[in-house]
Amino acid sequence: MEITFLGHAGVALKTAGQHLLIDPFITHHPGAQAAGISVESLELDELLLTHGHEDHVADAPAFAGRPGVVSIANYEVAMWLKSQGAHEVIPMNHGGVLQRPYGSVRMVNAVHSSTLPDGTPGGNPAGFIIESEGKRIYHAGDTALHLDMELIGRHWKPDLALLPIGDCFTMGPEDALIAAAMIQCNRIVGIHVDTFPPIALSDDRKARAVAAFAEAGKTLILPSIGETFTV
Ligand code: NI
Ligand code: MN
């Protein structure tokens, strides 16, 4: 699997000949444009949305409306996306596992909120565990540290995890280290950080977090926009 960081909580996955996007936030993210990333530049077969907040769904209608694109989200977000002109939606909810052409996607718990941009209820927020080509990645969505993460470590041990670290609306980097231990993952990509002033972390706090992860035998990656990882 190839995972490319698109800025904020957005990632592109390329696996088994399929192109997936999770929570792309591009049009209103100046860093994405500076890195040469645009909605038009991204190939797409499947769109996954963790919850209904604008910084996760703003570009979703443009992607979901493309012919051939399948969009996966919780029931409420999926129905909203359908009303916005989505080509094909697959609604699911927590605990469900969908078999997909590349492998599978499991919806797991996140502790957050999920109101859609127009104020309609966006169901409950989630994370995803994607399994493909013998590997697993976990995108935690927007979430606090929570004890259900123990289940992920007990049963699904991801090879790489994308965890929010920007604090204020989600956990910060110190809680992300506890989360990394719970999910039994040594390779963490820190996301949902520095996009807006409330989730900006000081260089010092980031450096301390990177050192604390290293001390625990783990790696905290603070990716540049456009950076690609292979698992
Ligand atoms: Ni959110
Ligand atoms: Mn968010």
mmCIF file of C-alpha atoms and ligand atoms in Angstrom:
data_model
loop_
_atom_site.group_PDB
_atom_site.id
_atom_site.type_symbol
_atom_site.label_atom_id
_atom_site.label_comp_id
_atom_site.label_asym_id
_atom_site.label_seq_id
_atom_site.Cartn_x
_atom_site.Cartn_y
_atom_site.Cartn_z
ATOM 1 C CA MET A 1 0.000 0.000 0.000
ATOM 2 C CA GLU A 2 1.160 3.517 -0.810
ATOM 3 C CA ILE A 3 -0.129 6.244 1.505
ATOM 4 C CA THR A 4 0.242 9.903 0.563
ATOM 5 C CA PHE A 5 -0.459 12.667 3.078
ATOM 6 C CA LEU A 6 -2.640 15.386 1.541
ATOM 7 C CA GLY A 7 -2.694 17.793 4.473
ATOM 8 C CA HIS A 8 -4.912 18.031 7.585
ATOM 9 C CA ALA A 9 -6.569 14.575 7.958
ATOM 10 C CA GLY A 10 -6.558 13.768 4.254
ATOM 11 C CA VAL A 11 -4.724 10.810 2.794
ATOM 12 C CA ALA A 12 -4.618 9.064 -0.568
ATOM 13 C CA LEU A 13 -4.097 5.290 -0.656
ATOM 14 C CA LYS A 14 -2.989 3.342 -3.673
ATOM 15 C CA THR A 15 -3.437 -0.381 -3.268
ATOM 16 C CA ALA A 16 -4.282 -3.380 -5.422
ATOM 17 C CA GLY A 17 -4.760 -1.101 -8.406
ATOM 18 C CA GLN A 18 -7.328 1.049 -6.592
ATOM 19 C CA HIS A 19 -7.146 4.706 -5.569
ATOM 20 C CA LEU A 20 -8.767 5.604 -2.241
ATOM 21 C CA LEU A 21 -9.124 8.929 -0.474
ATOM 22 C CA ILE A 22 -9.912 9.433 3.204
ATOM 23 C CA ASP A 23 -11.184 12.851 4.376
ATOM 24 C CA PRO A 24 -9.627 14.944 1.576
ATOM 25 C CA PHE A 25 -9.500 18.653 2.533
ATOM 26 C CA ILE A 26 -7.851 20.415 -0.351
ATOM 27 C CA THR A 27 -9.712 23.403 -1.793
ATOM 28 C CA HIS A 28 -9.631 25.369 1.474
ATOM 29 C CA HIS A 29 -6.187 24.147 2.521
ATOM 30 C CA PRO A 30 -3.572 26.587 1.226
ATOM 31 C CA GLY A 31 -0.781 24.098 1.947
ATOM 32 C CA ALA A 32 -2.301 21.535 -0.398
ATOM 33 C CA GLN A 33 -2.394 23.981 -3.278
ATOM 34 C CA ALA A 34 1.192 25.042 -2.567
ATOM 35 C CA ALA A 35 2.199 21.356 -2.781
ATOM 36 C CA GLY A 36 0.527 21.070 -6.185
ATOM 37 C CA ILE A 37 -2.397 18.984 -4.938
ATOM 38 C CA SER A 38 -5.843 19.779 -6.340
ATOM 39 C CA VAL A 39 -9.166 17.967 -6.518
ATOM 40 C CA GLU A 40 -8.646 17.517 -10.269
ATOM 41 C CA SER A 41 -5.136 16.077 -9.842
ATOM 42 C CA LEU A 42 -6.237 13.098 -7.706
ATOM 43 C CA GLU A 43 -7.366 9.814 -9.221
ATOM 44 C CA LEU A 44 -10.186 8.143 -7.331
ATOM 45 C CA ASP A 45 -12.127 4.876 -7.109
ATOM 46 C CA GLU A 46 -13.332 5.083 -3.508
ATOM 47 C CA LEU A 47 -13.917 7.889 -1.032
ATOM 48 C CA LEU A 48 -14.075 7.247 2.732
ATOM 49 C CA LEU A 49 -15.315 9.839 5.221
ATOM 50 C CA THR A 50 -14.794 9.518 8.973
ATOM 51 C CA HIS A 51 -17.411 12.105 10.039
ATOM 52 C CA GLY A 52 -19.458 15.080 8.928
ATOM 53 C CA HIS A 53 -17.311 18.078 9.890
ATOM 54 C CA GLU A 54 -16.478 20.553 7.174
ATOM 55 C CA ASP A 55 -12.710 20.053 7.422
ATOM 56 C CA HIS A 56 -13.358 16.406 6.403
ATOM 57 C CA VAL A 57 -16.234 16.674 3.880
ATOM 58 C CA ALA A 58 -15.752 20.060 2.168
ATOM 59 C CA ASP A 59 -14.369 18.500 -1.024
ATOM 60 C CA ALA A 60 -16.368 15.275 -0.729
ATOM 61 C CA PRO A 61 -19.267 16.188 -3.077
ATOM 62 C CA ALA A 62 -16.824 17.062 -5.881
ATOM 63 C CA PHE A 63 -15.069 13.686 -5.533
ATOM 64 C CA ALA A 64 -18.198 11.632 -4.852
ATOM 65 C CA GLY A 65 -19.985 13.033 -7.906
ATOM 66 C CA ARG A 66 -17.452 11.573 -10.324
ATOM 67 C CA PRO A 67 -18.801 8.698 -12.397
ATOM 68 C CA GLY A 68 -17.592 5.354 -11.037
ATOM 69 C CA VAL A 69 -16.619 6.631 -7.586
ATOM 70 C CA VAL A 70 -17.983 4.709 -4.593
ATOM 71 C CA SER A 71 -18.301 6.643 -1.328
ATOM 72 C CA ILE A 72 -18.311 4.996 2.094
ATOM 73 C CA ALA A 73 -19.386 6.727 5.297
ATOM 74 C CA ASN A 74 -21.747 6.283 8.210
ATOM 75 C CA TYR A 75 -25.428 6.188 7.243
ATOM 76 C CA GLU A 76 -26.168 9.870 7.920
ATOM 77 C CA VAL A 77 -23.074 11.203 6.143
ATOM 78 C CA ALA A 78 -23.677 8.805 3.230
ATOM 79 C CA MET A 79 -27.281 10.017 2.808
ATOM 80 C CA TRP A 80 -26.120 13.652 2.940
ATOM 81 C CA LEU A 81 -23.496 12.881 0.295
ATOM 82 C CA LYS A 82 -26.155 11.245 -1.878
ATOM 83 C CA SER A 83 -28.234 14.447 -1.589
ATOM 84 C CA GLN A 84 -25.151 16.363 -2.770
ATOM 85 C CA GLY A 85 -25.025 14.332 -5.991
ATOM 86 C CA ALA A 86 -22.823 11.365 -5.070
ATOM 87 C CA HIS A 87 -22.580 8.745 -7.810
ATOM 88 C CA GLU A 88 -22.830 5.730 -5.489
ATOM 89 C CA VAL A 89 -22.785 5.538 -1.705
ATOM 90 C CA ILE A 90 -22.334 2.580 0.634
ATOM 91 C CA PRO A 91 -23.592 3.453 4.112
ATOM 92 C CA MET A 92 -22.177 1.518 7.031
ATOM 93 C CA ASN A 93 -21.819 1.939 10.765
ATOM 94 C CA HIS A 94 -19.539 1.018 13.648
ATOM 95 C CA GLY A 95 -18.562 -2.624 13.834
ATOM 96 C CA GLY A 96 -19.309 -3.254 10.181
ATOM 97 C CA VAL A 97 -16.710 -4.679 7.800
ATOM 98 C CA LEU A 98 -17.139 -4.236 4.063
ATOM 99 C CA GLN A 99 -15.417 -6.516 1.589
ATOM 100 C CA ARG A 100 -13.950 -4.355 -1.155
ATOM 101 C CA PRO A 101 -12.077 -5.036 -4.413
ATOM 102 C CA TYR A 102 -8.766 -4.251 -2.639
ATOM 103 C CA GLY A 103 -9.533 -6.018 0.687
ATOM 104 C CA SER A 104 -11.745 -4.762 3.489
ATOM 105 C CA VAL A 105 -12.728 -1.702 5.475
ATOM 106 C CA ARG A 106 -13.877 -1.813 9.091
ATOM 107 C CA MET A 107 -15.559 1.119 10.821
ATOM 108 C CA VAL A 108 -14.345 1.611 14.390
ATOM 109 C CA ASN A 109 -15.199 3.961 17.217
ATOM 110 C CA ALA A 110 -14.022 7.552 17.563
ATOM 111 C CA VAL A 111 -14.882 9.928 20.381
ATOM 112 C CA HIS A 112 -15.791 13.263 18.785
ATOM 113 C CA SER A 113 -18.883 14.853 17.144
ATOM 114 C CA SER A 114 -20.144 14.810 13.559
ATOM 115 C CA THR A 115 -22.607 17.581 12.584
ATOM 116 C CA LEU A 116 -22.664 18.200 8.821
ATOM 117 C CA PRO A 117 -21.873 21.649 7.298
ATOM 118 C CA ASP A 118 -25.587 22.477 6.810
ATOM 119 C CA GLY A 119 -26.333 21.649 10.459
ATOM 120 C CA THR A 120 -27.967 18.266 9.878
ATOM 121 C CA PRO A 121 -26.910 15.417 12.167
ATOM 122 C CA GLY A 122 -23.921 13.501 10.812
ATOM 123 C CA GLY A 123 -24.344 10.342 12.876
ATOM 124 C CA ASN A 124 -21.458 9.212 15.021
ATOM 125 C CA PRO A 125 -17.799 9.854 14.187
ATOM 126 C CA ALA A 126 -15.587 6.933 13.241
ATOM 127 C CA GLY A 127 -12.187 5.661 12.263
ATOM 128 C CA PHE A 128 -11.337 3.051 9.630
ATOM 129 C CA ILE A 129 -9.126 -0.011 9.555
ATOM 130 C CA ILE A 130 -8.264 -0.807 5.963
ATOM 131 C CA GLU A 131 -6.823 -4.190 5.135
ATOM 132 C CA SER A 132 -5.202 -4.765 1.761
ATOM 133 C CA GLU A 133 -2.278 -6.697 0.329
ATOM 134 C CA GLY A 134 -1.668 -8.393 3.706
ATOM 135 C CA LYS A 135 -1.274 -5.074 5.583
ATOM 136 C CA ARG A 136 -3.502 -2.992 7.816
ATOM 137 C CA ILE A 137 -3.664 0.721 8.280
ATOM 138 C CA TYR A 138 -5.756 2.600 10.841
ATOM 139 C CA HIS A 139 -7.067 6.104 10.197
ATOM 140 C CA ALA A 140 -8.413 7.216 13.561
ATOM 141 C CA GLY A 141 -10.514 10.109 12.253
ATOM 142 C CA ASP A 142 -10.951 12.919 14.763
ATOM 143 C CA THR A 143 -10.890 11.373 18.203
ATOM 144 C CA ALA A 144 -9.953 11.600 21.818
ATOM 145 C CA LEU A 145 -7.887 8.861 23.374
ATOM 146 C CA HIS A 146 -10.358 6.135 24.302
ATOM 147 C CA LEU A 147 -10.191 2.640 25.697
ATOM 148 C CA ASP A 148 -11.759 0.952 22.637
ATOM 149 C CA MET A 149 -8.361 1.446 21.008
ATOM 150 C CA GLU A 150 -7.294 -1.560 23.095
ATOM 151 C CA LEU A 151 -9.506 -3.681 20.835
ATOM 152 C CA ILE A 152 -7.549 -2.540 17.804
ATOM 153 C CA GLY A 153 -4.288 -3.629 19.414
ATOM 154 C CA ARG A 154 -5.760 -6.898 20.612
ATOM 155 C CA HIS A 155 -7.248 -7.959 17.296
ATOM 156 C CA TRP A 156 -5.970 -5.953 14.340
ATOM 157 C CA LYS A 157 -2.486 -4.512 15.150
ATOM 158 C CA PRO A 158 -2.103 -2.002 12.311
ATOM 159 C CA ASP A 159 1.180 -1.755 10.395
ATOM 160 C CA LEU A 160 0.763 2.015 10.238
ATOM 161 C CA ALA A 161 -1.659 4.381 11.978
ATOM 162 C CA LEU A 162 -2.753 7.919 11.200
ATOM 163 C CA LEU A 163 -3.560 9.582 14.523
ATOM 164 C CA PRO A 164 -4.698 13.149 15.182
ATOM 165 C CA ILE A 165 -2.209 15.034 17.348
ATOM 166 C CA GLY A 166 -3.281 18.686 17.110
ATOM 167 C CA ASP A 167 -5.053 18.793 20.488
ATOM 168 C CA CYS A 168 -8.045 21.099 21.213
ATOM 169 C CA PHE A 169 -10.563 19.190 19.008
ATOM 170 C CA THR A 170 -8.808 15.791 19.254
ATOM 171 C CA MET A 171 -6.113 14.185 21.345
ATOM 172 C CA GLY A 172 -2.695 15.793 21.472
ATOM 173 C CA PRO A 173 0.654 14.076 20.867
ATOM 174 C CA GLU A 174 1.061 12.871 24.454
ATOM 175 C CA ASP A 175 -2.253 10.994 24.323
ATOM 176 C CA ALA A 176 -1.366 9.784 20.815
ATOM 177 C CA LEU A 177 1.631 7.965 22.334
ATOM 178 C CA ILE A 178 -0.710 6.197 24.759
ATOM 179 C CA ALA A 179 -2.965 5.396 21.789
ATOM 180 C CA ALA A 180 -0.007 3.987 19.838
ATOM 181 C CA ALA A 181 0.714 1.596 22.728
ATOM 182 C CA MET A 182 -2.950 0.555 22.920
ATOM 183 C CA ILE A 183 -3.215 -0.186 19.202
ATOM 184 C CA GLN A 184 0.215 -1.917 19.255
ATOM 185 C CA CYS A 185 1.544 0.082 16.349
ATOM 186 C CA ASN A 186 5.116 1.358 16.042
ATOM 187 C CA ARG A 187 4.695 3.575 13.013
ATOM 188 C CA ILE A 188 2.474 6.592 13.614
ATOM 189 C CA VAL A 189 1.753 9.443 11.230
ATOM 190 C CA GLY A 190 0.605 12.555 13.103
ATOM 191 C CA ILE A 191 -2.283 14.316 11.361
ATOM 192 C CA HIS A 192 -4.903 17.022 12.080
ATOM 193 C CA VAL A 193 -2.219 19.415 13.260
ATOM 194 C CA ASP A 194 -1.091 22.971 12.371
ATOM 195 C CA THR A 195 -3.868 23.545 9.797
ATOM 196 C CA PHE A 196 -5.569 26.241 11.904
ATOM 197 C CA PRO A 197 -4.328 28.245 14.925
ATOM 198 C CA PRO A 198 -6.300 26.193 17.531
ATOM 199 C CA ILE A 199 -4.510 22.992 16.449
ATOM 200 C CA ALA A 200 -1.033 24.473 15.967
ATOM 201 C CA LEU A 201 1.648 22.810 18.099
ATOM 202 C CA SER A 202 4.887 24.510 19.073
ATOM 203 C CA ASP A 203 8.121 23.174 17.594
ATOM 204 C CA ASP A 204 9.221 22.353 21.122
ATOM 205 C CA ARG A 205 6.134 20.252 21.869
ATOM 206 C CA LYS A 206 6.540 18.400 18.568
ATOM 207 C CA ALA A 207 10.214 17.722 19.264
ATOM 208 C CA ARG A 208 9.355 16.397 22.726
ATOM 209 C CA ALA A 209 6.672 14.158 21.236
ATOM 210 C CA VAL A 210 9.032 12.749 18.598
ATOM 211 C CA ALA A 211 11.594 12.023 21.351
ATOM 212 C CA ALA A 212 8.985 10.385 23.614
ATOM 213 C CA PHE A 213 7.832 8.112 20.777
ATOM 214 C CA ALA A 214 11.448 7.161 20.027
ATOM 215 C CA GLU A 215 12.045 6.365 23.707
ATOM 216 C CA ALA A 216 9.062 3.992 23.542
ATOM 217 C CA GLY A 217 10.546 2.273 20.462
ATOM 218 C CA LYS A 218 8.040 3.951 18.144
ATOM 219 C CA THR A 219 8.264 6.460 15.317
ATOM 220 C CA LEU A 220 6.129 9.593 15.142
ATOM 221 C CA ILE A 221 6.202 10.889 11.587
ATOM 222 C CA LEU A 222 5.251 14.540 11.066
ATOM 223 C CA PRO A 223 4.684 14.396 7.323
ATOM 224 C CA SER A 224 5.015 17.110 4.730
ATOM 225 C CA ILE A 225 2.079 17.554 2.417
ATOM 226 C CA GLY A 226 2.574 15.221 -0.515
ATOM 227 C CA GLU A 227 4.871 12.833 1.396
ATOM 228 C CA THR A 228 4.306 9.155 0.573
ATOM 229 C CA PHE A 229 4.760 6.095 2.821
ATOM 230 C CA THR A 230 4.801 2.449 1.849
ATOM 231 C CA VAL A 231 3.545 -0.382 4.050
HETATM 232 NI NI NI B 1 -14.074 16.903 13.396
HETATM 233 MN MN MN B 2 -11.478 17.788 12.065
#
